[in-house]
Coordinates of C-alpha atoms in Angstrom, one line a residue:
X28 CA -21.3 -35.9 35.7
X29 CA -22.9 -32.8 33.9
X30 CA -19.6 -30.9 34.6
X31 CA -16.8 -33.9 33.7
X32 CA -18.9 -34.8 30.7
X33 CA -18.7 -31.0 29.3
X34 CA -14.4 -31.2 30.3
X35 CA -14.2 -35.1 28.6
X36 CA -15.5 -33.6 25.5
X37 CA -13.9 -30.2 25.3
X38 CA -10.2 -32.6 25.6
X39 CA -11.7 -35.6 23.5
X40 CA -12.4 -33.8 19.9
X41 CA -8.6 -32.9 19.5
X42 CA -7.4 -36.1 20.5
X43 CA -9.7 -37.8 18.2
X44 CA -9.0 -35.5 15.3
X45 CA -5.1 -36.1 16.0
X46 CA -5.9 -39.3 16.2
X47 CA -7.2 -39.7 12.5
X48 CA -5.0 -37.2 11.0
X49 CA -4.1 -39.7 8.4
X50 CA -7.5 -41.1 7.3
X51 CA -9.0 -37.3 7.6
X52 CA -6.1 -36.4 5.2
X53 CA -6.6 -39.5 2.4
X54 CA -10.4 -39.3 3.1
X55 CA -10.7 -36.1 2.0
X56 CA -7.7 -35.9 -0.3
X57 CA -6.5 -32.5 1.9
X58 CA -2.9 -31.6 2.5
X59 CA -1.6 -32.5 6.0
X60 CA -1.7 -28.4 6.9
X61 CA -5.3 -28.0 6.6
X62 CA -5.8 -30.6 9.3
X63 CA -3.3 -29.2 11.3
X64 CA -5.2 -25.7 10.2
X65 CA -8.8 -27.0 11.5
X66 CA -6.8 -28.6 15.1
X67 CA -5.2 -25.0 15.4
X68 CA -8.8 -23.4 14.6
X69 CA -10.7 -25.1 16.9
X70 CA -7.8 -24.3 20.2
X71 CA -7.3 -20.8 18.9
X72 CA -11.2 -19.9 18.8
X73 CA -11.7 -21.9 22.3
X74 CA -8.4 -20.0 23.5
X75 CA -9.3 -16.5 22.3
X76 CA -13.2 -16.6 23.6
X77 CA -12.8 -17.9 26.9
X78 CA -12.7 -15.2 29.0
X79 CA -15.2 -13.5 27.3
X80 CA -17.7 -17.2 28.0
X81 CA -16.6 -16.6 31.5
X82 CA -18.0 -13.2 31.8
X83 CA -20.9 -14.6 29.6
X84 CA -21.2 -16.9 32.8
X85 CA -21.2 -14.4 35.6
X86 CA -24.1 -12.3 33.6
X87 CA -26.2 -15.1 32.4
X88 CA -25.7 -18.8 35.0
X89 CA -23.2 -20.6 34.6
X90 CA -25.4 -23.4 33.6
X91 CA -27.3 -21.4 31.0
X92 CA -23.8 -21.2 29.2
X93 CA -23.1 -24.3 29.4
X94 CA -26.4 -26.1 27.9
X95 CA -25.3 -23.3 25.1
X96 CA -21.5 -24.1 24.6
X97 CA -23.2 -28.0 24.7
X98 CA -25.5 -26.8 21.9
X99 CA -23.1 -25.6 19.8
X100 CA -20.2 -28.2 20.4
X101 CA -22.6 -30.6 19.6
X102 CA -23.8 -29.0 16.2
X103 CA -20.2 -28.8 15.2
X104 CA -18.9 -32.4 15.9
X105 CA -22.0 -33.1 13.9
X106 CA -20.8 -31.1 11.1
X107 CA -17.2 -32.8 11.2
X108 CA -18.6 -36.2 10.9
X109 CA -20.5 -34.7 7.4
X110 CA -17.6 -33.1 6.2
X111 CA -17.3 -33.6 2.4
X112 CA -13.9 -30.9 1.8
X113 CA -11.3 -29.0 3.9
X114 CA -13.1 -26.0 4.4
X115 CA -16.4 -27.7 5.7
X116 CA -13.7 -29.5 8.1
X117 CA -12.2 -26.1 9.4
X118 CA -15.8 -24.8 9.5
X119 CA -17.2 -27.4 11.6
X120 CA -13.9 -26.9 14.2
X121 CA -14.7 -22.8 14.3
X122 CA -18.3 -23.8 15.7
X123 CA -16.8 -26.5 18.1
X124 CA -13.9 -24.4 19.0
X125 CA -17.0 -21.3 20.1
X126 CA -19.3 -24.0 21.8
X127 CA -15.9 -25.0 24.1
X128 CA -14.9 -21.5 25.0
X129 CA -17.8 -21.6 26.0
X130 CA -17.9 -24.8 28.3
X131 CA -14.6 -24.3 29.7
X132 CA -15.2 -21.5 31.9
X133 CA -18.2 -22.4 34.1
X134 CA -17.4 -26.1 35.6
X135 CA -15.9 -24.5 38.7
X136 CA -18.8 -22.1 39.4
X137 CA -21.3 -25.2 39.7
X138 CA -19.0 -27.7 41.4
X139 CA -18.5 -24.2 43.8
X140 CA -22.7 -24.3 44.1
X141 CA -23.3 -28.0 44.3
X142 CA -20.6 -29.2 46.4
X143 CA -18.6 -27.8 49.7
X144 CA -16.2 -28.7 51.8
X145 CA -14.1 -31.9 51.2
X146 CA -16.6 -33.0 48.7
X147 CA -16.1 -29.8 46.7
X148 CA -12.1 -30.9 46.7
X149 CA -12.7 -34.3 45.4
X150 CA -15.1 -33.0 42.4
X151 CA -12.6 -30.2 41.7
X152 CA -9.4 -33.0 41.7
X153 CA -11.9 -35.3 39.3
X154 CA -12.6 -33.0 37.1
X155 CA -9.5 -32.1 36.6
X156 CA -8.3 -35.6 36.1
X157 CA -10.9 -35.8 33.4
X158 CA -8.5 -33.5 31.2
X159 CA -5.2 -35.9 31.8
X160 CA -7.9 -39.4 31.1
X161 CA -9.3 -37.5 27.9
X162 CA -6.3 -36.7 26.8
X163 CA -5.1 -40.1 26.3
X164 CA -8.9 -41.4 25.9
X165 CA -9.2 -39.5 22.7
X166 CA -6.2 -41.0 21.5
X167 CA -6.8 -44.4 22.2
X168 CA -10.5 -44.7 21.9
X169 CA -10.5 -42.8 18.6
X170 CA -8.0 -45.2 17.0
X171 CA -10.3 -47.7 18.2
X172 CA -13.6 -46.5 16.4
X173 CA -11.4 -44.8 13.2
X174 CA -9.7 -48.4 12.5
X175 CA -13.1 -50.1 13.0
X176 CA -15.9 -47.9 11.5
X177 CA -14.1 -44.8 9.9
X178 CA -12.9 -41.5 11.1
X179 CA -16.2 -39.9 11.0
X180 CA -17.8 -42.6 13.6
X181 CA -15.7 -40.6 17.2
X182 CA -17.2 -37.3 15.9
X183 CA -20.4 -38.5 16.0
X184 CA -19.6 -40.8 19.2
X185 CA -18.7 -37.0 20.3
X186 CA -21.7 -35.6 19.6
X187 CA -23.8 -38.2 21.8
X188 CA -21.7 -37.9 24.7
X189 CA -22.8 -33.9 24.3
X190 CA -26.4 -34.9 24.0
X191 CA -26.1 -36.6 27.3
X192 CA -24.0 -33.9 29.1
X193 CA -27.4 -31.7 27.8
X194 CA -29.6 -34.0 29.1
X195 CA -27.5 -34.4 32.8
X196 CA -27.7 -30.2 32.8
X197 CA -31.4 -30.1 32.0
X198 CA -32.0 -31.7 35.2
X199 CA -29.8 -29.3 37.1
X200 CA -31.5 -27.1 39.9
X201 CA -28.9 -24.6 41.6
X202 CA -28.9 -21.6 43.7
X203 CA -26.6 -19.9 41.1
X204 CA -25.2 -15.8 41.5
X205 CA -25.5 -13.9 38.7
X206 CA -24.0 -10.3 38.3
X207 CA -25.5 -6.7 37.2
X208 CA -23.8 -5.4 34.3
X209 CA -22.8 -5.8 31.1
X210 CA -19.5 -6.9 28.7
X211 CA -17.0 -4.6 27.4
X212 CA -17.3 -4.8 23.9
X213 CA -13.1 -4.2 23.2
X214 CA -12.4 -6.8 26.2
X215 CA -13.9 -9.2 23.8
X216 CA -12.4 -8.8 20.9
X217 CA -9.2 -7.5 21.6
X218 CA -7.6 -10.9 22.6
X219 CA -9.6 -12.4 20.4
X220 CA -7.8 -10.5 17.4
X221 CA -4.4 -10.5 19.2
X222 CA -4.9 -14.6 20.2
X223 CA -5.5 -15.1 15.9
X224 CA -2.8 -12.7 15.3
X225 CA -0.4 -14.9 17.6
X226 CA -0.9 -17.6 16.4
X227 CA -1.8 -17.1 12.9
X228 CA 1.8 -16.0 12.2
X229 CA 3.5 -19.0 14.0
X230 CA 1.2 -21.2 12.0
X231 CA 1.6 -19.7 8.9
X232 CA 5.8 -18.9 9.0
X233 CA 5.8 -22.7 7.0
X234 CA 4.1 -21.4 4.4
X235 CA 4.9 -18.0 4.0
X236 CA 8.2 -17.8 4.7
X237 CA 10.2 -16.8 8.0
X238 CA 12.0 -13.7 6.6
X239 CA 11.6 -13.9 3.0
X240 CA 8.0 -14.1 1.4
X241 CA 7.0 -17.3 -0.3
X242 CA 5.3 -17.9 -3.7
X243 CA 2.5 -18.9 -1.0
X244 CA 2.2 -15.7 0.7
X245 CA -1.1 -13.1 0.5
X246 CA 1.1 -10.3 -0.2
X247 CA 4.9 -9.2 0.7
X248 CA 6.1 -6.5 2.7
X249 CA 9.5 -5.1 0.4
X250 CA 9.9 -9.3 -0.5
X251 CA 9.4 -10.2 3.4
X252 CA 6.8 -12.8 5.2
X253 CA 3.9 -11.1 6.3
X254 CA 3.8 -13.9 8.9
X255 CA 6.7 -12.2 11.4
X256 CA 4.8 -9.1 11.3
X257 CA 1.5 -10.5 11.7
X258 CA 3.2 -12.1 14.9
X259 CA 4.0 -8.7 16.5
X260 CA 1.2 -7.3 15.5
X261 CA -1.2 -9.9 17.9
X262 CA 1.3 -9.2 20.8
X263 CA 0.9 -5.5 20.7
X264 CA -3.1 -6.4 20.5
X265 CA -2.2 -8.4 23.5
X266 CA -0.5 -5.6 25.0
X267 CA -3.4 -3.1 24.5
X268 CA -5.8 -5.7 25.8
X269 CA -4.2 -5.7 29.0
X270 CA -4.0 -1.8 29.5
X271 CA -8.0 -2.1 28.3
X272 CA -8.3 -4.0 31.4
X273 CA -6.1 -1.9 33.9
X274 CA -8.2 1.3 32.8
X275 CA -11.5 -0.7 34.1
X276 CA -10.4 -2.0 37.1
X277 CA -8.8 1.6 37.8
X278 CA -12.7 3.1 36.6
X279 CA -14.4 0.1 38.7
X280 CA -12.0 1.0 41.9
X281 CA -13.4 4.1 41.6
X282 CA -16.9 4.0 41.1
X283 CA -16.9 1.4 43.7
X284 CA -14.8 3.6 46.5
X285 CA -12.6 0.3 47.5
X286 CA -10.6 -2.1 46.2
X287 CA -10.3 -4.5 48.8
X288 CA -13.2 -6.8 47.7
X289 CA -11.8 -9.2 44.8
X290 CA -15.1 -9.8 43.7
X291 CA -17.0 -8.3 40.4
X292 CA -17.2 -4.8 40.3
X293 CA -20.3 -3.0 41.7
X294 CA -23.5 -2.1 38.9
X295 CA -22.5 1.5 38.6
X296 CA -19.4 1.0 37.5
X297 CA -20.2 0.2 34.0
X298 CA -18.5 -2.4 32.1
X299 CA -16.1 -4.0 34.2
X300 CA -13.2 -6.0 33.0
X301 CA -13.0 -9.7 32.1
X302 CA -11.0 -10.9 35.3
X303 CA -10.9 -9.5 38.2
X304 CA -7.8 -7.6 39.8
X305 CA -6.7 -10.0 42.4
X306 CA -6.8 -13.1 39.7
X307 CA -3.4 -13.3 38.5
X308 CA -2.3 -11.1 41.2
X309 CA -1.0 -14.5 42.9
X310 CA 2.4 -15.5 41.9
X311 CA 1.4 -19.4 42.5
X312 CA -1.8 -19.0 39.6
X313 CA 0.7 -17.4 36.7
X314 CA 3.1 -20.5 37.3
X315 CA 0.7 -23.1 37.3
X316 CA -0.8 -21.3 34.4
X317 CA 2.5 -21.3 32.3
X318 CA 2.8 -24.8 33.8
X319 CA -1.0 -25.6 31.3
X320 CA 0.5 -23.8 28.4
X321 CA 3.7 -25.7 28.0
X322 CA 2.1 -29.1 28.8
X323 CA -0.5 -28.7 26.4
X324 CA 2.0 -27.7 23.9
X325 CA 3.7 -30.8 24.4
X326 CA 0.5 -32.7 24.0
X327 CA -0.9 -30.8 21.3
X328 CA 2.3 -30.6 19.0
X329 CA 3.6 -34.2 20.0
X330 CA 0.5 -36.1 19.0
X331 CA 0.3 -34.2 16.0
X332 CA 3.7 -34.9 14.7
X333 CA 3.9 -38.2 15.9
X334 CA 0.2 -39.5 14.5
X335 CA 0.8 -37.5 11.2
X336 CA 4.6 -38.9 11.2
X337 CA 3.5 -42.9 11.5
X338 CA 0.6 -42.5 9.2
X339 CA 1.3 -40.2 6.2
X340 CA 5.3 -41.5 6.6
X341 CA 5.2 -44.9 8.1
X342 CA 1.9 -45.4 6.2
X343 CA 0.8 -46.9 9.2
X344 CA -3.1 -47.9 9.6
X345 CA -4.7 -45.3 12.4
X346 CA -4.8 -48.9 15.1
X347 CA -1.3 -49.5 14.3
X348 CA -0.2 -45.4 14.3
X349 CA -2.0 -45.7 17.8
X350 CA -0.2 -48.9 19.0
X351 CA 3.2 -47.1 17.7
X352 CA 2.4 -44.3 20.4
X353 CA 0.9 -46.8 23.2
X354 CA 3.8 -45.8 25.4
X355 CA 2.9 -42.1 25.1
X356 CA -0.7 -42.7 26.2
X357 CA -0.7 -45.1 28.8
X358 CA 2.2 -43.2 30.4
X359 CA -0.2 -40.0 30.2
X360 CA -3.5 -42.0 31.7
X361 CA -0.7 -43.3 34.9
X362 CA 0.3 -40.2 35.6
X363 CA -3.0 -38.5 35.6
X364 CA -4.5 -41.0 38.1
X365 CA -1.4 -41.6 40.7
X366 CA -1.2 -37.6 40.3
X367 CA -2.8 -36.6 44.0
X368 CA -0.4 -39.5 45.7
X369 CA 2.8 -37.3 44.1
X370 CA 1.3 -34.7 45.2
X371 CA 1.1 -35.5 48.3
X372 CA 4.5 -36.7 48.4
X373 CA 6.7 -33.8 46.6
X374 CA 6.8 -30.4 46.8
X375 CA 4.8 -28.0 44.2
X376 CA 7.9 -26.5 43.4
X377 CA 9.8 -29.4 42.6
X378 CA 6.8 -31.5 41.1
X379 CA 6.7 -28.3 38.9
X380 CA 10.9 -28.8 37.7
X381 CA 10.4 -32.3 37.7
X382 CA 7.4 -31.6 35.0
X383 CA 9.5 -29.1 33.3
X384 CA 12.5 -31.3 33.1
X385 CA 10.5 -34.8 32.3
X386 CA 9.3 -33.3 28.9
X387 CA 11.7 -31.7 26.9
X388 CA 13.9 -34.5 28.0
X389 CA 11.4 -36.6 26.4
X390 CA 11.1 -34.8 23.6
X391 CA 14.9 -34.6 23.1
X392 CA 14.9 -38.3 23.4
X393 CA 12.4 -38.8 21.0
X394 CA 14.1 -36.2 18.6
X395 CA 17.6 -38.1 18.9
X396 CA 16.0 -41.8 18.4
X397 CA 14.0 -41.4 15.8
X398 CA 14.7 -43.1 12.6
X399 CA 13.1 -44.2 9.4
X400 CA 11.6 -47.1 11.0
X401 CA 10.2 -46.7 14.5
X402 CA 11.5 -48.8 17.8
X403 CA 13.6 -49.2 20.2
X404 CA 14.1 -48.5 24.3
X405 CA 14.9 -45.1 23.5
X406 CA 11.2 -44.1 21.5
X407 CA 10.3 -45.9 24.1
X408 CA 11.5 -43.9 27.2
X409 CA 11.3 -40.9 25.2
X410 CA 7.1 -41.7 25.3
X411 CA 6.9 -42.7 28.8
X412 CA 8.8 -39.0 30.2
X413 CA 7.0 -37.4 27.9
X414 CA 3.4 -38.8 28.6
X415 CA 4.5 -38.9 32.2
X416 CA 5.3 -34.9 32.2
X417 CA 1.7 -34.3 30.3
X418 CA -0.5 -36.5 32.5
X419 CA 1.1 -34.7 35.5
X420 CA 1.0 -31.3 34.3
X421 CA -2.8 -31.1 33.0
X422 CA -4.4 -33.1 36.2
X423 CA -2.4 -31.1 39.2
X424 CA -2.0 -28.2 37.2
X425 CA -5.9 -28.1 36.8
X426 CA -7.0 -29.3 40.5
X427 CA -4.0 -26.7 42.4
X428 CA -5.7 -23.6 40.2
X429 CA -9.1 -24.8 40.9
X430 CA -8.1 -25.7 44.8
X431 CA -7.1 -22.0 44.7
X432 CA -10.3 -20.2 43.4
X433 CA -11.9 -18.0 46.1
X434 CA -16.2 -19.4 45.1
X435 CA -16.5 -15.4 43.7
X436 CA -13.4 -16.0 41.2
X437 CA -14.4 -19.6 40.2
X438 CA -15.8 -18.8 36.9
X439 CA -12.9 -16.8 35.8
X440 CA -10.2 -19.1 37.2
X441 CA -12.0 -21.4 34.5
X442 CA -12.0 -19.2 32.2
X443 CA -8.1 -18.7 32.3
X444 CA -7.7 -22.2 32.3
X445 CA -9.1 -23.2 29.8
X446 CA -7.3 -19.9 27.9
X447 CA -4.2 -21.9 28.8
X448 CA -5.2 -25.2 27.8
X449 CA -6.4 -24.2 24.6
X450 CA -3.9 -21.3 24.0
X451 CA -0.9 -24.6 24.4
X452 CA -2.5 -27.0 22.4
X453 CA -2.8 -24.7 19.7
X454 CA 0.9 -23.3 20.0
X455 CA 2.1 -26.8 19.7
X456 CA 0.2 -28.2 16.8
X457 CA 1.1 -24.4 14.9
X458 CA 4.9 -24.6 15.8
X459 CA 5.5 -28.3 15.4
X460 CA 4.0 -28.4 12.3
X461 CA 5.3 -25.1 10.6
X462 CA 8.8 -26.2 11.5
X463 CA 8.0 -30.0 10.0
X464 CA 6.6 -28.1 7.1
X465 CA 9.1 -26.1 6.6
X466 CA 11.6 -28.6 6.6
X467 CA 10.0 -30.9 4.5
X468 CA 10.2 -27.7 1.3
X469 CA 14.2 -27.9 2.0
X470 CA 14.5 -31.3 0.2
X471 CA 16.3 -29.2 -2.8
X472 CA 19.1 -28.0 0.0
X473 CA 19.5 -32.4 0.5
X474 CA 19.7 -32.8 -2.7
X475 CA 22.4 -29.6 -3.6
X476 CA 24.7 -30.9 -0.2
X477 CA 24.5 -34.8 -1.6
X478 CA 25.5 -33.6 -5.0
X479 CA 22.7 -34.9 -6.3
X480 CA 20.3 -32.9 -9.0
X481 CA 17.0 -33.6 -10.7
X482 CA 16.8 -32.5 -14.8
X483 CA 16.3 -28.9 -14.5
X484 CA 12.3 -29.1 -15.4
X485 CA 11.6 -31.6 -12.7
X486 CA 10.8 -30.7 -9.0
X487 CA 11.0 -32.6 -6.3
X488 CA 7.6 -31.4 -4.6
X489 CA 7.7 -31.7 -0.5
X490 CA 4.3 -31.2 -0.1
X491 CA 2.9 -34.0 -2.2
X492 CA 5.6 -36.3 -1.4
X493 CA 5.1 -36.3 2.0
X494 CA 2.0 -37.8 1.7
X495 CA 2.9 -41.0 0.5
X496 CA 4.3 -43.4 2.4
X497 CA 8.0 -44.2 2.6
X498 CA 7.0 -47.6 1.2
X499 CA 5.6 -46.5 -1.8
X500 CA 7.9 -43.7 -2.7
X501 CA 9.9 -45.9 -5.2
X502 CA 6.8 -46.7 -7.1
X503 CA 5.7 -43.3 -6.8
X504 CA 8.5 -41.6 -8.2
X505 CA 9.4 -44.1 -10.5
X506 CA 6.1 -43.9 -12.4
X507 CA 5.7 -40.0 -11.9
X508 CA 6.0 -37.8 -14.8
X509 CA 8.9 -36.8 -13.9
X510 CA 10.7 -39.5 -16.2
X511 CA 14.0 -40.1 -14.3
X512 CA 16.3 -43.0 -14.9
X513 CA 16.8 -45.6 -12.6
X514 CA 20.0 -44.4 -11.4
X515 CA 17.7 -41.1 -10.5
X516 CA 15.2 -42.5 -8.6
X517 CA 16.7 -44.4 -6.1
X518 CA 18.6 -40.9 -4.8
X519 CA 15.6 -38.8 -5.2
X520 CA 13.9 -41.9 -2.8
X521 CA 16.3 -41.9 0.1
X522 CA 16.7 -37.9 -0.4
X523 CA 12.6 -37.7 0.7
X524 CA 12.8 -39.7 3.4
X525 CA 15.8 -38.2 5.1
X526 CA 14.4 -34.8 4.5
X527 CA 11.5 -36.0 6.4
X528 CA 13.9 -37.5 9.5
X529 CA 15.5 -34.1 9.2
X530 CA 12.1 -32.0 9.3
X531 CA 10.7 -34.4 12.1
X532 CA 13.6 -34.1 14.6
X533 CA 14.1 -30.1 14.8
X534 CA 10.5 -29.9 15.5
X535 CA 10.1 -31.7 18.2
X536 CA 13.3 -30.2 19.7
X537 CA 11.8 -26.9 19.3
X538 CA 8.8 -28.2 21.2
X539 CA 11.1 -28.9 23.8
X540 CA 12.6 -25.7 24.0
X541 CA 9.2 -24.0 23.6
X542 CA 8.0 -25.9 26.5
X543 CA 10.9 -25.5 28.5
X544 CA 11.3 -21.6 28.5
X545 CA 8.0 -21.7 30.8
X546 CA 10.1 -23.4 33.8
X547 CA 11.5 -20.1 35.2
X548 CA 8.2 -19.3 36.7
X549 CA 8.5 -22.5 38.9
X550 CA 10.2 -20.2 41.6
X551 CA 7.0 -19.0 42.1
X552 CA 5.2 -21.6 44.0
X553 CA 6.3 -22.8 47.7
X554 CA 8.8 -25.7 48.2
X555 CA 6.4 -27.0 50.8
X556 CA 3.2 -29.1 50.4
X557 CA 0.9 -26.6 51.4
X558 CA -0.4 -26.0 48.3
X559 CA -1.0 -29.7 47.7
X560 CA -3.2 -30.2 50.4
X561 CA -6.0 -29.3 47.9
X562 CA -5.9 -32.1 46.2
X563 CA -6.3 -34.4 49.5

């Protein structure tokens, strides 16, 4: 329980705060982007510091680290729930985000200590089914408690269910191995400057510009974005993260005179590397580890668009926003609990495709359906293959990279894990919503192509039209300041909501693509069941 509760709440805060993107965004009169900020925050802190928790793990207990990550997850959902301004909210998701790197890495190592055998299979396969439930838990449950006592009320619902995952470990008494040695300082902070960097520039391209600098950019380099350089500039961080870790597993080999052992290296080798040589030596663990990123991205970026699309668009309450998605959930909670029987039934490799395939052909379907007023079989089926693809993807994803942990690696297969959860969920909520962003600032183009222009001192402004519903927009531009005629409203009305179709369906198409690219690496697992006997 100690474990699933830590893995339930890591998964639960983003769905929540997806959830109530709406009510966050009237509530405390922010812009869409600095929720979608604050979502990207908390995954890219939790993505960029996990390894480092893992190796925090191996030094320390496992356990120790994970009454810690508890303490701090806690303290921020705590701040959420108080937030009075954007900046508190993005503050309060850095401390969350530090408290779930944390907690990500270390479930395996005391499943590995408390259970063996088939038991240790069937706590691995439920705590990896914990991710696919939370995942739509969060969702549901979260519209449940926003539409009935405000959006602060799961945050602090969040923090109590950390209380009593603290409580649960306090009570914890196990033989746990703990390493000699010491961090690499650079190992640290290398990814997590190039994981920031990353992501940082696909987040920001919306708002800065792709090529050409924005009025919104920091600075220009010779009138282009900053955010395209600040993209190449994380991978080559990336880049010199990974020779960082060849030199100390080359220095480790070394001191330690073999390098047949997978395990840590030995005391006298100084500080050793983050992950171990033989971890992603195993074709099998990078697949099912590009198989986390692109699910996540689907989940991350799809309930982000979505939620903000039927709230801020639809002006949809947060139960009804929920309802509108229903298919998406429920498809996702299905999946993730029949997902050891298809296992058991189809091939890695081909449960892989089938994953691959299921999602972007949801998302497609979504993209083509969509309209100004949701419903419809094909929204419909659009959900269910999508939902269907995630719930699959996080829970046998999870349980065949746990199932495949040697008990010295378990810490660090958690730590890349959770790396991959976080690293998707945070590349789908940044590239969704700078591509819906980004659309929504080329209402002018609409307007040029309909033949259609405003008086020349008026503007049609994207980012605080898209805040009020479609509903209202009449009213809204009607008594604006901008004085138009009535002849000049109703244009300006249905150019705002077709920009807004036209920003909505590109991004999740590029979500598709995004997730799609990852499907090459499916050759890499067998076409047999082997592999699925772990989850048995």
């Amino acid at each position: 329980m100690f474990v699933c509760l830590g893995s339930l709440a890591v998964v639960l805060n983003f769905a929540v705060l997806s959830a109530g993107v709406g009510d966050v965004v009237r509530g405390l009169q922010v812009p869409p982007a600095t929720v979608q900020l604050a979502l990207v925050t908390y995954s890219v802190l939790a993505a960029a510091l996990a390894m480092a928790g893992g190796k925090l793990s191996s030094l320390l207990s496992p356990i120790r680290i994970q009454l810690l990550g508890l303490n701090l997850y806690t303290v921020g959902m705590l701040i959420t729930a108080a937030a009075v301004n954007g900046p508190v909210l993005v503050t309060a998701q850095m401390v969350a985000g530090v408290g779930a790197a944390l907690l990500v890495p270390n479930g395996l190592a005391i499943l590995d200590a408390a259970y063996s055998g088939r038991q240790r299979s069937l706590a691995v396969v439920l705590q990896a089914g914990t991710i696919g439930f939370g995942a739509t838990l969060g969702l549901l449950l979260g519209a449940l408690l926003i539409g009935a006592l405000g959006w602060r009320a799961p945050f602090l619902l969040l923090g109590l269910v950390a209380v009593a995952a603290l409580l649960c470990g306090s009570l914890i008494r196990l033989p746990l191995r703990q390493e000699a040695g010491s961090i690499d300082a650079a190992s640290v902070l290398l990814p997590c400057l190039g994981v920031v960097l990353v992501i940082g520039g696909v987040n920001q391209m919306g708002v800065w510009g792709f090529v050409a600098a924005t009025q919104e950019a920091p600075f220009s380099l010779l009138g282009l974005s900053p955010a395209p350089p600040m993209l190449v500039a994380g991978m080559l961080v990336l880049q010199l993260f990974v020779a960082r870790q060849q030199a100390l597993r080359q220095a480790a080999l070394h001191a330690g005179g073999t390098g047949s052992r997978p395990g840590p290296a030995p005391p006298q080798a100084g500080p050793g590397p983050l992950l171990a040589p033989s971890l992603l030596a195993s074709g099998e663990r990078r697949a099912l580890l590009v198989c986390l990123v692109a699910v996540n991205l689907l989940f991350g970026g799809s309930t982000f668009l979505l939620l903000l699309y039927a709230q801020t668009v639809l002006g949809y309450d947060v139960a009804d926003a929920a309802v509108l998605v229903l298919p998406l959930a429920l498809a996702t909670l299905a999946a993730a609990a029949s997902a050891g029987a298809v296992a058991r039934l189809v091939p890695p490799r081909a449960l892989l495709v089938g994953v691959y395939l299921l999602g972007a052909g949801g998302m497609v379907l979504l993209a083509s359906a969509v309209a100004a007023e949701w419903g419809g079989p094909a929204l419909a089926a659009g959900q269910v293959a999508t939902g269907v693809a995630i719930g699959l993807g996080l829970s046998l994803g999870s349980a065949f990279l746990a199932g495949s942990a040697e008990p010295e690696l378990a810490g660090e297969i958690g730590s890349v894990r959770g790396l991959a959860t976080f690293l998707g969920m945070a590349l789908g909520t940044a590239l969704g919503g700078t591509v819906l962003l980004a659309g929504l600032d080329n209402i002018g183009n609409l307007i040029a192509r309909q033949g259609f222009t405003l008086p020349p001192d008026v503007a049609l402004n994207a980012a605080t039209s898209a805040v009020v519903p479609n509903n209202a927009l009449h009213a809204f531009v009607s008594g604006s300041a901008w004085a138009l005629t009535p002849a000049q409203v109703s244009p300006a009305v249905e150019i705002s909501v077709q920009a807004r179709l036209d920003a909505l369906r590109p991004s999740l198409v590029v979500l598709a693509l995004a997730s799609l690219a990852g499907m090459a690496t499916a050759r890499l697992l067998p076409g047999r069941l082997a592999v699925s006997q772990v989850v048995r």
